[in-house]
Short mmCIF file of C-alpha atoms (C1' of nucleotides) in Angstrom, two decimals:
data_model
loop_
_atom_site.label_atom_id
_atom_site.label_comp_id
_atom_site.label_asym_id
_atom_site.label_seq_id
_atom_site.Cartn_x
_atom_site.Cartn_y
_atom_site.Cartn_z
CA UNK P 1 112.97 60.80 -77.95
CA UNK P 2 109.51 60.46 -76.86
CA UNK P 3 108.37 59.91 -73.30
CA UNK P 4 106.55 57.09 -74.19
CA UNK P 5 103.88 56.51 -72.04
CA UNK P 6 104.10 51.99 -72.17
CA UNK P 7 107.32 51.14 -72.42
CA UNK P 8 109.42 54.16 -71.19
CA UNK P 9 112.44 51.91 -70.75
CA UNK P 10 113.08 51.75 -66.99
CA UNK P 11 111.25 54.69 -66.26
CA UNK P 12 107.89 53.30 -64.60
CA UNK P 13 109.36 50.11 -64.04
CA UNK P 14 106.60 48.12 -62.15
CA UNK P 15 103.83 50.13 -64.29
CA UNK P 16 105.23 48.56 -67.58
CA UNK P 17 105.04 45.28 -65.98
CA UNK P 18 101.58 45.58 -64.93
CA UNK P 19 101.18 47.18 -68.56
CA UNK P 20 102.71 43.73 -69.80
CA UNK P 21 101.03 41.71 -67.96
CA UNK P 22 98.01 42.38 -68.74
CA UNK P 23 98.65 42.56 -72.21
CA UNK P 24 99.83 39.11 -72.18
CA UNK P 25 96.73 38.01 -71.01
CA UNK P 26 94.82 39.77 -73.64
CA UNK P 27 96.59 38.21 -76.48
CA UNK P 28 96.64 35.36 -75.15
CA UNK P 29 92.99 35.25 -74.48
CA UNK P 30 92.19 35.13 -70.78
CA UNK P 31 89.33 36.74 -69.64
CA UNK P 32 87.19 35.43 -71.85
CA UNK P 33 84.11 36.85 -70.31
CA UNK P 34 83.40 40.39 -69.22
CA UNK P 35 86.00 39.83 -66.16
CA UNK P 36 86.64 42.68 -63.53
CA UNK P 37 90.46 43.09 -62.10
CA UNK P 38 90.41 45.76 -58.84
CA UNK P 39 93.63 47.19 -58.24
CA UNK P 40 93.96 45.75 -55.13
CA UNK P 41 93.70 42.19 -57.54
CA UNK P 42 96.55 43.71 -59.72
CA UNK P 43 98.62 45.01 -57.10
CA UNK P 44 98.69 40.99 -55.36
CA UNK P 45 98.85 39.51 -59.12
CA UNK P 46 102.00 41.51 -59.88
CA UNK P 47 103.52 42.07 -56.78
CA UNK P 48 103.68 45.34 -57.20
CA UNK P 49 101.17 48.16 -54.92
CA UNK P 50 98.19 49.47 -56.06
CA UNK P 51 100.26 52.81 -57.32
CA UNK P 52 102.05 51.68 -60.97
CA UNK P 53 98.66 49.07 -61.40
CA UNK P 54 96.40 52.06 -61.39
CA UNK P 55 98.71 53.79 -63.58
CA UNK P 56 98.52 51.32 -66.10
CA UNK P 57 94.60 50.50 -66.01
CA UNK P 58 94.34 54.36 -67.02
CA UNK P 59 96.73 53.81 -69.51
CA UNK P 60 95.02 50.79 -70.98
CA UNK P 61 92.06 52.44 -70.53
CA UNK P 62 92.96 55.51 -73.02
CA UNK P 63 94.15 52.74 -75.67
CA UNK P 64 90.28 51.60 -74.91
CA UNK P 65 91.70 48.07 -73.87
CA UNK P 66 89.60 47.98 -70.67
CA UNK P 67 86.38 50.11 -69.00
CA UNK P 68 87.13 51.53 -65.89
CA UNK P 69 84.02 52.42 -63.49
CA UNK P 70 84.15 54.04 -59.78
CA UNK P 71 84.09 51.22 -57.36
CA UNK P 72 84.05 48.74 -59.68
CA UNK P 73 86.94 47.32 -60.91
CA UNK P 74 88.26 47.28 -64.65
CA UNK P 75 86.11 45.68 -66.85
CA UNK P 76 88.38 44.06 -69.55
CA UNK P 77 86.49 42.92 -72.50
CA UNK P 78 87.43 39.89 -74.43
CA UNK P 79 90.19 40.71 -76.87
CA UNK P 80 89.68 38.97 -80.38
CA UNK P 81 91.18 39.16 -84.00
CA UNK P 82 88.63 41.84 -84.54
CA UNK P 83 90.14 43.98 -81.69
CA UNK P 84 93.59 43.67 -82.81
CA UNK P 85 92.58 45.59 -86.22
CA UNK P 86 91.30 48.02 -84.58
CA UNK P 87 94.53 48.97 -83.55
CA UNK P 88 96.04 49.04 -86.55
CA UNK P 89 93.44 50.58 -88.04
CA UNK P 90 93.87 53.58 -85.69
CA UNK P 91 97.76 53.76 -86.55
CA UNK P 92 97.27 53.42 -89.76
CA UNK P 93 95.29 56.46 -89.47
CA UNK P 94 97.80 58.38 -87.35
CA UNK P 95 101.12 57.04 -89.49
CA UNK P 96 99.06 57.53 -93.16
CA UNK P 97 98.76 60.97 -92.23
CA UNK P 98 102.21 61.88 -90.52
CA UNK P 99 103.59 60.69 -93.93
CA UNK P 100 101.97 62.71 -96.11
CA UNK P 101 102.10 65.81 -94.29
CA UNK P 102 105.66 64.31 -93.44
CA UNK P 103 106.92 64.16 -97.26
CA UNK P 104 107.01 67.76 -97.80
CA UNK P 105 109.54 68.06 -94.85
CA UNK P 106 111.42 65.92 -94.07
CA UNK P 107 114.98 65.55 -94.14
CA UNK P 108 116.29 64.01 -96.93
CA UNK P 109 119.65 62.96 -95.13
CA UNK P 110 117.82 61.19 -92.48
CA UNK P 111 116.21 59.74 -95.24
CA UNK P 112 118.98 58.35 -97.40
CA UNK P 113 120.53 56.97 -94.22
CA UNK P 114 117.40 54.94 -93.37
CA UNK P 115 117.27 53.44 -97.27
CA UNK P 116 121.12 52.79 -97.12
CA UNK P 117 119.99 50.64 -93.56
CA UNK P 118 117.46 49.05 -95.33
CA UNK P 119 119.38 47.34 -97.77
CA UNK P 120 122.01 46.13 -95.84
CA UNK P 121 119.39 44.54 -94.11
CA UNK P 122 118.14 43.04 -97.78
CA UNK P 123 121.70 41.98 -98.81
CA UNK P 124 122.54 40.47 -95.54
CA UNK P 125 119.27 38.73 -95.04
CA UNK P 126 119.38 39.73 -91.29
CA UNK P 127 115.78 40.08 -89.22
CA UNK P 128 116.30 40.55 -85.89
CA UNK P 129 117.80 44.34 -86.28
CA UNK P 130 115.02 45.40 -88.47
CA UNK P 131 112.50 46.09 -86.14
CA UNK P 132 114.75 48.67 -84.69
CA UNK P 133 115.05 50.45 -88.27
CA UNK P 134 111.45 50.20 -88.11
CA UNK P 135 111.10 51.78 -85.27
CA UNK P 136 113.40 54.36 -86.38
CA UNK P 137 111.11 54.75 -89.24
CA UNK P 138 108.11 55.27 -87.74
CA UNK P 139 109.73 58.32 -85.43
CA UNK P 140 111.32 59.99 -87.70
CA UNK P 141 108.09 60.43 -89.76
CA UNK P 142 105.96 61.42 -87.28
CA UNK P 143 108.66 63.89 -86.11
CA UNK P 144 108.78 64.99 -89.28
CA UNK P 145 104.85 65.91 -89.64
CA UNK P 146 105.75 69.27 -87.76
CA UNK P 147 102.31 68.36 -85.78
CA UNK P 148 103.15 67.33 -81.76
CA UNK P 149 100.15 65.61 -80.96
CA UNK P 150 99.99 63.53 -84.15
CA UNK P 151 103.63 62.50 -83.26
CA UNK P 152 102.69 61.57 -79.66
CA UNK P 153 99.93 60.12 -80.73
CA UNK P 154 101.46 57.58 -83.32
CA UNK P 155 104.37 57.13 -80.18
CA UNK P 156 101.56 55.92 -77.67
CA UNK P 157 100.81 53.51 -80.14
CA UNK P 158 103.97 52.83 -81.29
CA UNK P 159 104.47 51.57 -77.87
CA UNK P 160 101.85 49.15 -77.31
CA UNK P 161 102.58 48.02 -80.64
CA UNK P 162 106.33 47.46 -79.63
CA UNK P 163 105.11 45.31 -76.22
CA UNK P 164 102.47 43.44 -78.41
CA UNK P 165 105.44 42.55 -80.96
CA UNK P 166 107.57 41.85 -77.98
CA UNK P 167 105.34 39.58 -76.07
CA UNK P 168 104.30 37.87 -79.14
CA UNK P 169 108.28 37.45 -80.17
CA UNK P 170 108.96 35.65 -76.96
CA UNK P 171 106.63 33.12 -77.88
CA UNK P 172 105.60 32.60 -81.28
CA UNK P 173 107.88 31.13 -83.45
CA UNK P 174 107.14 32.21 -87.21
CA UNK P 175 106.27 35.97 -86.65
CA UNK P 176 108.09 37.50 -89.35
CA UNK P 177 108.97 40.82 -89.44
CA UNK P 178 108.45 43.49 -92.13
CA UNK P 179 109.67 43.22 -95.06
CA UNK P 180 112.77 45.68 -95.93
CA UNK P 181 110.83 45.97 -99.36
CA UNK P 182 107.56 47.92 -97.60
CA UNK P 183 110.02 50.16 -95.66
CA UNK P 184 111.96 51.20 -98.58
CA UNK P 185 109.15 51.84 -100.40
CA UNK P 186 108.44 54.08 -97.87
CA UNK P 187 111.32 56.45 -97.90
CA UNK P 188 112.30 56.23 -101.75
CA UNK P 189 108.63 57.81 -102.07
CA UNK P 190 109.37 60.08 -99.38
CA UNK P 191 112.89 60.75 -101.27
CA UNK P 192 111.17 61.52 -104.23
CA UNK P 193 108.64 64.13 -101.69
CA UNK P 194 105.86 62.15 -103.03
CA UNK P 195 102.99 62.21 -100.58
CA UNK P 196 100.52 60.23 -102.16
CA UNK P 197 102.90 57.48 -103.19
CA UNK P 198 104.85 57.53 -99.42
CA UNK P 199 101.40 57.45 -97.67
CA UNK P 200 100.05 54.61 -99.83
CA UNK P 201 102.75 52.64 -99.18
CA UNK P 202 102.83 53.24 -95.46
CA UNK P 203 99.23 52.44 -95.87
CA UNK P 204 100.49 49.01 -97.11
CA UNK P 205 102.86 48.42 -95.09
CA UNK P 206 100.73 48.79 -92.14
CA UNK P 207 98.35 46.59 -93.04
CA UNK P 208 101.00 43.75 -93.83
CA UNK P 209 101.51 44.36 -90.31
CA UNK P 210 98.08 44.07 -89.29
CA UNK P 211 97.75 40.88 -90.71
CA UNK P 212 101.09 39.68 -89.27
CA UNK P 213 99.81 40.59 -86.15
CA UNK P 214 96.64 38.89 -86.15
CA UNK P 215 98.15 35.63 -87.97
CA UNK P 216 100.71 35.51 -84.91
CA UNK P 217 98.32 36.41 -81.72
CA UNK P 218 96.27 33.20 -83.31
CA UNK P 219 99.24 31.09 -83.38
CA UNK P 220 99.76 32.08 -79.73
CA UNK P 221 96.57 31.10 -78.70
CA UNK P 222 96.44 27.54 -80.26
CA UNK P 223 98.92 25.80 -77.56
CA UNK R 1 78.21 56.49 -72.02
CA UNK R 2 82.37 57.40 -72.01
CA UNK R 3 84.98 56.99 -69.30
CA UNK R 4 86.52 60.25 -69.92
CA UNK R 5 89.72 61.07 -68.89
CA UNK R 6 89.69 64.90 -68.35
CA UNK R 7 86.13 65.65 -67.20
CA UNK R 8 84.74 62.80 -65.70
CA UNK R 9 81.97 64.43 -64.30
CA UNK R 10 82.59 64.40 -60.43
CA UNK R 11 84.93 60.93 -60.93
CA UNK R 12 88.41 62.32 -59.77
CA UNK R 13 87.59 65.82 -59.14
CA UNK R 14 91.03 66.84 -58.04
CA UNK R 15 92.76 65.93 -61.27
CA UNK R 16 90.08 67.46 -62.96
CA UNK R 17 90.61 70.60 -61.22
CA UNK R 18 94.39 70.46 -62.09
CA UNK R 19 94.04 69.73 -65.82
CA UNK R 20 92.21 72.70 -66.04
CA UNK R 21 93.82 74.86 -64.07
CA UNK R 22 96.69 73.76 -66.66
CA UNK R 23 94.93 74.49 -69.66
CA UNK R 24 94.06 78.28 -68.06
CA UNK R 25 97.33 78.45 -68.11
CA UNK R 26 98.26 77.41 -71.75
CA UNK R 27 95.03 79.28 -72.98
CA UNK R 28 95.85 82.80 -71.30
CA UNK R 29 99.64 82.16 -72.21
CA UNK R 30 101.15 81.95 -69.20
CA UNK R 31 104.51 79.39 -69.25
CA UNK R 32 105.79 81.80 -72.15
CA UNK R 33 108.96 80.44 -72.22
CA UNK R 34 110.08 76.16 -71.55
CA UNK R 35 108.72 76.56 -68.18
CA UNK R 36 109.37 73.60 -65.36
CA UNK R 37 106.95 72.67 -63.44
CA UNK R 38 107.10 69.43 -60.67
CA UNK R 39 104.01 67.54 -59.09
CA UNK R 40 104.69 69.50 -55.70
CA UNK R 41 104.65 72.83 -57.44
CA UNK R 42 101.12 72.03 -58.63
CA UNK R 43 99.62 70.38 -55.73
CA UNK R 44 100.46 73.56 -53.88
CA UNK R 45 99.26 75.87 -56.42
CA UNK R 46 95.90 73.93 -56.53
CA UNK R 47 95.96 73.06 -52.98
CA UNK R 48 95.51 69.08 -53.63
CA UNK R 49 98.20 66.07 -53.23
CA UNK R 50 100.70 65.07 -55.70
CA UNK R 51 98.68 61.96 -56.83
CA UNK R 52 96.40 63.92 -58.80
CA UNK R 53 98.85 66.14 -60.06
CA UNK R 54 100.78 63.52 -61.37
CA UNK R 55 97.56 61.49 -62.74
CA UNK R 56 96.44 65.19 -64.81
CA UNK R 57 100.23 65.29 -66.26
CA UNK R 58 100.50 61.90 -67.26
CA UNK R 59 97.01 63.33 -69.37
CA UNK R 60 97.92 66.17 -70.19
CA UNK R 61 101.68 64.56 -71.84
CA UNK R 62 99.58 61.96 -73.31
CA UNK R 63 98.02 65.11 -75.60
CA UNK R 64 101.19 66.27 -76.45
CA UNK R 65 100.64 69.24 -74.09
CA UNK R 66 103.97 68.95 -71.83
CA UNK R 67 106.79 66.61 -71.82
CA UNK R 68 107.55 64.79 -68.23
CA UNK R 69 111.42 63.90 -67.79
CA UNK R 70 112.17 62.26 -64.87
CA UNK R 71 113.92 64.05 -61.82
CA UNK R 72 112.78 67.85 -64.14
CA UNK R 73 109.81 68.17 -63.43
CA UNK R 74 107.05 69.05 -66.58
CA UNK R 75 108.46 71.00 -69.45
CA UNK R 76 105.44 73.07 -70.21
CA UNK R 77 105.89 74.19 -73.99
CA UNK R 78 104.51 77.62 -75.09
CA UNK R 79 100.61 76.96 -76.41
CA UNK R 80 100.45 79.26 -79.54
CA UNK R 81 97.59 79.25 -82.14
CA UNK R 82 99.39 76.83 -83.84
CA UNK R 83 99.13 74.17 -81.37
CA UNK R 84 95.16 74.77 -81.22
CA UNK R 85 95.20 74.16 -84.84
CA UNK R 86 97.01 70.91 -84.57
CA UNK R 87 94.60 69.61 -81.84
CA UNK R 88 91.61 69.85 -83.77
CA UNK R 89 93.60 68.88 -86.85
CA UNK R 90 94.27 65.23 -84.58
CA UNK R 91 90.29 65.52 -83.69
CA UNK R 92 89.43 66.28 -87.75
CA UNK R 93 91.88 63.12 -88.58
CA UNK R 94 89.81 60.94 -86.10
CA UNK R 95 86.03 61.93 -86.62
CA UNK R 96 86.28 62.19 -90.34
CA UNK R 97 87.33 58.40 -90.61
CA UNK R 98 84.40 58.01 -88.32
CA UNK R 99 81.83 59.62 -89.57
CA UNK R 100 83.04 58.29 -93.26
CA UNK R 101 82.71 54.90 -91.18
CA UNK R 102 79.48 55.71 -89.26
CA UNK R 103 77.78 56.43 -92.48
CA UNK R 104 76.82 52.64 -92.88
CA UNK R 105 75.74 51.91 -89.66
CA UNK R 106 74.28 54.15 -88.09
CA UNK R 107 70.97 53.93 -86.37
CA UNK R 108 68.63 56.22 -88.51
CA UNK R 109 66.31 56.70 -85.83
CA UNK R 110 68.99 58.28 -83.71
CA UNK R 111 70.05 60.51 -86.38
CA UNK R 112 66.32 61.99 -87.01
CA UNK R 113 65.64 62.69 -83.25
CA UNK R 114 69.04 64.67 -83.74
CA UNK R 115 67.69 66.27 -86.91
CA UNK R 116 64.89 67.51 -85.24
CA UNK R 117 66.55 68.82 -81.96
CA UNK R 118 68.75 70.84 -84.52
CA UNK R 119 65.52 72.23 -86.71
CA UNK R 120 64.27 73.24 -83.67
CA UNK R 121 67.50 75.01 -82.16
CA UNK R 122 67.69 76.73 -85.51
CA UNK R 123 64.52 78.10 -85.14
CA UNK R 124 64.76 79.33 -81.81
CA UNK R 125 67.67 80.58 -82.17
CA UNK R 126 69.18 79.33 -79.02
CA UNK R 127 72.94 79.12 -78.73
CA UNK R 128 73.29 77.71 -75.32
CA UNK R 129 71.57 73.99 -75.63
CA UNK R 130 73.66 73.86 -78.69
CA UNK R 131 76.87 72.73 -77.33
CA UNK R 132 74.81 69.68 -75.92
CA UNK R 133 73.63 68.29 -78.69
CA UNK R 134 76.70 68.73 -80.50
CA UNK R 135 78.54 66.68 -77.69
CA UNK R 136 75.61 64.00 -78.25
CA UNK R 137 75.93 64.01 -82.03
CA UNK R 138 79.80 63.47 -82.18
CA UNK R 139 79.44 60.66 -79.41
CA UNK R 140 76.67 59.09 -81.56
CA UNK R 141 79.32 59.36 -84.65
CA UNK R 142 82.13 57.81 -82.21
CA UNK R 143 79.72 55.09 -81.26
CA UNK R 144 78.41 54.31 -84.69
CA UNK R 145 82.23 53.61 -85.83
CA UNK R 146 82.43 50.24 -84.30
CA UNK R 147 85.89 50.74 -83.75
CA UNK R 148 86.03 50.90 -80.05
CA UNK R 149 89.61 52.51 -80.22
CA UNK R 150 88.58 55.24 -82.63
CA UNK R 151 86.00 55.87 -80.20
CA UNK R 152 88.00 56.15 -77.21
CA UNK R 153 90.62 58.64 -79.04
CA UNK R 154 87.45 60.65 -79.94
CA UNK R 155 86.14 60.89 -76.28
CA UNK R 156 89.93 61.97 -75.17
CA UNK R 157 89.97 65.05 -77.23
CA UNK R 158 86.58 65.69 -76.82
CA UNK R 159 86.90 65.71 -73.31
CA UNK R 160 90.24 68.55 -74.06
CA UNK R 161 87.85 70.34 -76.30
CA UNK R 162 85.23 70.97 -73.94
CA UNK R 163 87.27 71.60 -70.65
CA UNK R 164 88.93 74.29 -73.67
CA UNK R 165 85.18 75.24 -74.37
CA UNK R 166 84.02 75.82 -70.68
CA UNK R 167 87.36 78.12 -69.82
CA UNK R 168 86.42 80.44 -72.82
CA UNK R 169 83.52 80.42 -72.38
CA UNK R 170 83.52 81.75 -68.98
CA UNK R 171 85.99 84.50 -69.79
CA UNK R 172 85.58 85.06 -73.96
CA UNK R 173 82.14 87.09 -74.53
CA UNK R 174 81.83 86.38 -78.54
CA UNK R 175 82.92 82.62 -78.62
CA UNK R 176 80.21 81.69 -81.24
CA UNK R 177 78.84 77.63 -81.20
CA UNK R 178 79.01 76.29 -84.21
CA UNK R 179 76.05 77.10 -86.53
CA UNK R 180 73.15 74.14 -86.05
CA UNK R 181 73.34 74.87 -90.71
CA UNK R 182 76.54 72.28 -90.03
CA UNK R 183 75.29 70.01 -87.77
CA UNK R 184 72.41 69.27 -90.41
CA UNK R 185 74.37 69.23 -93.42
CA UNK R 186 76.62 66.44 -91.51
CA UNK R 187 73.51 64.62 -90.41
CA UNK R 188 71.21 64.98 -93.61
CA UNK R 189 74.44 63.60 -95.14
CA UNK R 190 74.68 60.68 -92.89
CA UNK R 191 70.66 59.66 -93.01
CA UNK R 192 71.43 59.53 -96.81
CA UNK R 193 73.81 57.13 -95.91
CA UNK R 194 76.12 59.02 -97.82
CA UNK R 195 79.76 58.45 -96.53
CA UNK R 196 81.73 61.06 -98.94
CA UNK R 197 79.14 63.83 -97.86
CA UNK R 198 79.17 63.29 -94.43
CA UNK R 199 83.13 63.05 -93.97
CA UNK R 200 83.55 66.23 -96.15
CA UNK R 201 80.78 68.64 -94.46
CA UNK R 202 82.11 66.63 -90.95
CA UNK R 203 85.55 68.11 -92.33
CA UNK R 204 84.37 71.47 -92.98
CA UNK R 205 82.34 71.95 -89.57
CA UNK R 206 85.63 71.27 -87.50
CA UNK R 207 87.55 73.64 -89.72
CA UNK R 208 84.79 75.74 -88.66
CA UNK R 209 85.77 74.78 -85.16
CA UNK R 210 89.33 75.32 -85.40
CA UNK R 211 89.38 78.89 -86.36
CA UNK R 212 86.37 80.05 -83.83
CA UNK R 213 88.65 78.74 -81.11
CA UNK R 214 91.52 80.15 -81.68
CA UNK R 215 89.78 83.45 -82.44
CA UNK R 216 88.31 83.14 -78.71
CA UNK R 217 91.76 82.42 -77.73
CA UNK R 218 93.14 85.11 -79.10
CA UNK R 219 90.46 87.49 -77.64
CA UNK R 220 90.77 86.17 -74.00
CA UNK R 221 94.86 86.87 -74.59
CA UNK R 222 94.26 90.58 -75.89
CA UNK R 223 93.05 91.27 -72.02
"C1'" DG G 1 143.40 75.06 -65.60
"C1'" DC G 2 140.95 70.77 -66.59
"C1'" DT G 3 138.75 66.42 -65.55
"C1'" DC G 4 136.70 63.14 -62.79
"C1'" DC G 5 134.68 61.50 -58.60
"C1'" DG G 6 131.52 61.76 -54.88
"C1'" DC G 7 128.08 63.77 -52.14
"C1'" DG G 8 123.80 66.56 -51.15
"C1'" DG G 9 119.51 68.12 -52.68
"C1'" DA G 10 115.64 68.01 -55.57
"C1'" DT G 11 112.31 65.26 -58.01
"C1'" DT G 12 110.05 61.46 -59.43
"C1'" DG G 13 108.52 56.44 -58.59
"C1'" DT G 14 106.35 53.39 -55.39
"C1'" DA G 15 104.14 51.96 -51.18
"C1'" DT G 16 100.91 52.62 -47.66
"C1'" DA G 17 97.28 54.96 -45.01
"C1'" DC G 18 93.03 57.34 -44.89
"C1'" DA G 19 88.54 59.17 -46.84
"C1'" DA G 20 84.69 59.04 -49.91
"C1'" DT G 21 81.47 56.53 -52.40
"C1'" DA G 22 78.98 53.25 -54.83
"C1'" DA G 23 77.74 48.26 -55.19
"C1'" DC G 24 75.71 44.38 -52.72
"C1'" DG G 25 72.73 41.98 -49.71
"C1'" DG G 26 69.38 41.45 -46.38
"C1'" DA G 27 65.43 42.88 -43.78
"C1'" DA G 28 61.06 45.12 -43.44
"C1'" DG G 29 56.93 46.59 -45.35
"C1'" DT G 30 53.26 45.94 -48.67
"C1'" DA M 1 56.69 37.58 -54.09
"C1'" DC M 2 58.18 42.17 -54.99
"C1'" DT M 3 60.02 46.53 -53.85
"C1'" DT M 4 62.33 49.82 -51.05
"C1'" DC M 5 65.45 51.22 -47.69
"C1'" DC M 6 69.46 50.91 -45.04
"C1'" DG M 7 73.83 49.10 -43.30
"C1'" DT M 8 77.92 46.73 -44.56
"C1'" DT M 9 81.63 46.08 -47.40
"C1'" DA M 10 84.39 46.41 -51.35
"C1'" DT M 11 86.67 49.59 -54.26
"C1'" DT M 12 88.27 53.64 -55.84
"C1'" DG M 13 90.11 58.61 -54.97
"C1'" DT M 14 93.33 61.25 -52.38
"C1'" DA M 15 96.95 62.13 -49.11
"C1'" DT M 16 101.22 61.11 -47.14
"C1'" DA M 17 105.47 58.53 -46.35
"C1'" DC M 18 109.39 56.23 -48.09
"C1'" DA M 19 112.81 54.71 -51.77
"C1'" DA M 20 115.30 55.34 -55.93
"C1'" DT M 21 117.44 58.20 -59.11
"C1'" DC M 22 119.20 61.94 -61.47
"C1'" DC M 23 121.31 66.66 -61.57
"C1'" DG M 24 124.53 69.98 -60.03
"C1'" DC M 25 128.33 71.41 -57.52
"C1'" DG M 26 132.57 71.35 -55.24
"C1'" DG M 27 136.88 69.45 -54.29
"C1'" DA M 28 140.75 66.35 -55.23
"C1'" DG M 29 144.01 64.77 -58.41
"C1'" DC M 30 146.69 65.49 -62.50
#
DNA sequence: GCTCCGCGGATTGTATACAATAACGGAAGT
DNA sequence: ACTTCCGTTATTGTATACAATCCGCGGAGC
């Protein structure tokens, strides 16, 4: 539903692979030092032209991943553990509050669907489709906290969360996704239009995550 | 000290010129109904290239302000007073956690220079200054959060907030600054080193904030 | 009449060319 | 040796050109 401004499926093809890219080689832990990538650099790494690889450093540069200065180059600062909960710590701030504004108003049809998702997803054991739940989680409470810019907000990180996860999926072994539990937490608190309950356990939840995250960019960079 | 996207100084003037030729628009209330408007519309109507044009909407989508669809062209949504409120409701989300953050680290020094610069604006009496040192004490706030992304999110919508500022300002006679009385509260608060204080009267002066610009708003639209 | 296919135009996405500007280095002066 | 100034060069900022893609419309087939 949202243009999302990383990953917009196909739209901004070579941009999301310079987005990627670099990524990659911030989890992964290149550019140790205060390194500078022109565009020009970029453009030749990726095979792409300068166009999408500006795109992207601007981009990156609003998720404060990298410095950009006039006739300089990007300056992309070492990425650590610390870093990484950072990020989290700034969607935890965005979701928290989407879902207690959110519990008030949302739909409670949309709701019930999600829980009866989530555990078929307990019964059956399953992982791989829960990140898509999750995802459908997420949006549907920040659509649901009536505010736009909170909502595109939470998607802009949604989306670099999404390519971390991805990137991190395609080479990690024991990342393990959320736990149904966490989610339906979540929406039976929401169900019940408790705020304080729903945004305590989203506050949870996302801090599972957190840790997941960090546990898994650390298992990347040990090969 | 920022790379800011929307008022960089002089660093890309010509997107700078576009976003706020935008934000005229939304302010005065033009785009009334789910207006379109494509990159070559707008670099005509501000007599630049598409490049910029399409660097200020990717911005300007990225605040929730329009929504790009490929092949469409921008769907500008009608800017009501409601939208206002949610922007500095996403700035009150973001500089509350920081200044409940900044509390424990922040340089004291810093904060009684800023003391003083207030005392002395609130004896003069001077309004103009005013909105400089406020810029300098929320950057301090952002910078004292040690959570580089928090920081960066701060500078983005401060950067909206004072393009906002300057196009009132140049057309809304009674757009009142905030009182220096909140500044000091905030800042006697923080050289306390008192966390719950300084979050809460941080609160209160961008609730201030809110309603004084949408009341200039809603002046330059009665004309 | 209704549906489906295909084509033309409009619009974005990407590449390239040109202009502006700031960093870098070296030479001259002290 | 240090500093200052200036020219070169690297790099971004902007403009333009080209490619891809989607939307709408009209016509053919049923």
């Amino acid at each position: 539903m949202h243009a999302t401004a990383i990953t917009p499926s196909n739209r901004s093809a070579s941009k999301a692979k310079v987005v990627r890219g670099l990524l990659e080689g911030l989890l992964e832990g290149k550019w140790q030092g205060g390194n500078r990538f022109t565009e020009t650099l970029g453009a030749e790494a990726f095979g792409v032209s300068r166009t999408p690889v500006r795109e992207a450093l601007l981009d990156l540069q609003a998720l404060g991943l990298i410095e950009l200065r006039r006739n300089c180059g990007a300056i992309i600062h070492p990425f650590g553990e610390n870093d990484l909960r950072e990020i989290y710590a700034v969607r935890s701030l965005f979701e928290v509050e989407a879902t207690r504004v959110a519990a008030s108003r949302i739909n409670l049809a949309k709701v019930e669907t999600l829980i009866e998702a989530f555990e078929k997803i307990r019964g059956s054991g399953g992982i791989d489709p829960e990140w898509e739940f999750d995802r459908g989680l997420h949006q549907l409470i920040a659509d649901s906290s009536g505010n736009r810019r909170l909502s595109t907000e939470i998607g802009r990180y949604s989306s670099l969360v999404q390519t971390m996860r991805e990137i991190v999926g395609a080479r990690a072994q024991g990342i393990h996704s959320a736990s149904a539990d966490e989610h339906l937490e979540i929406l039976r608190a929401l169900h019940r239009r408790d705020a304080s309950d729903a945004s305590s356990a989203m506050r949870d939840h996302l801090q599972q995550a957190s840790d997941s995250a960090v546990a898994a960019m650390l298992e990347i960079r040990q090969r």
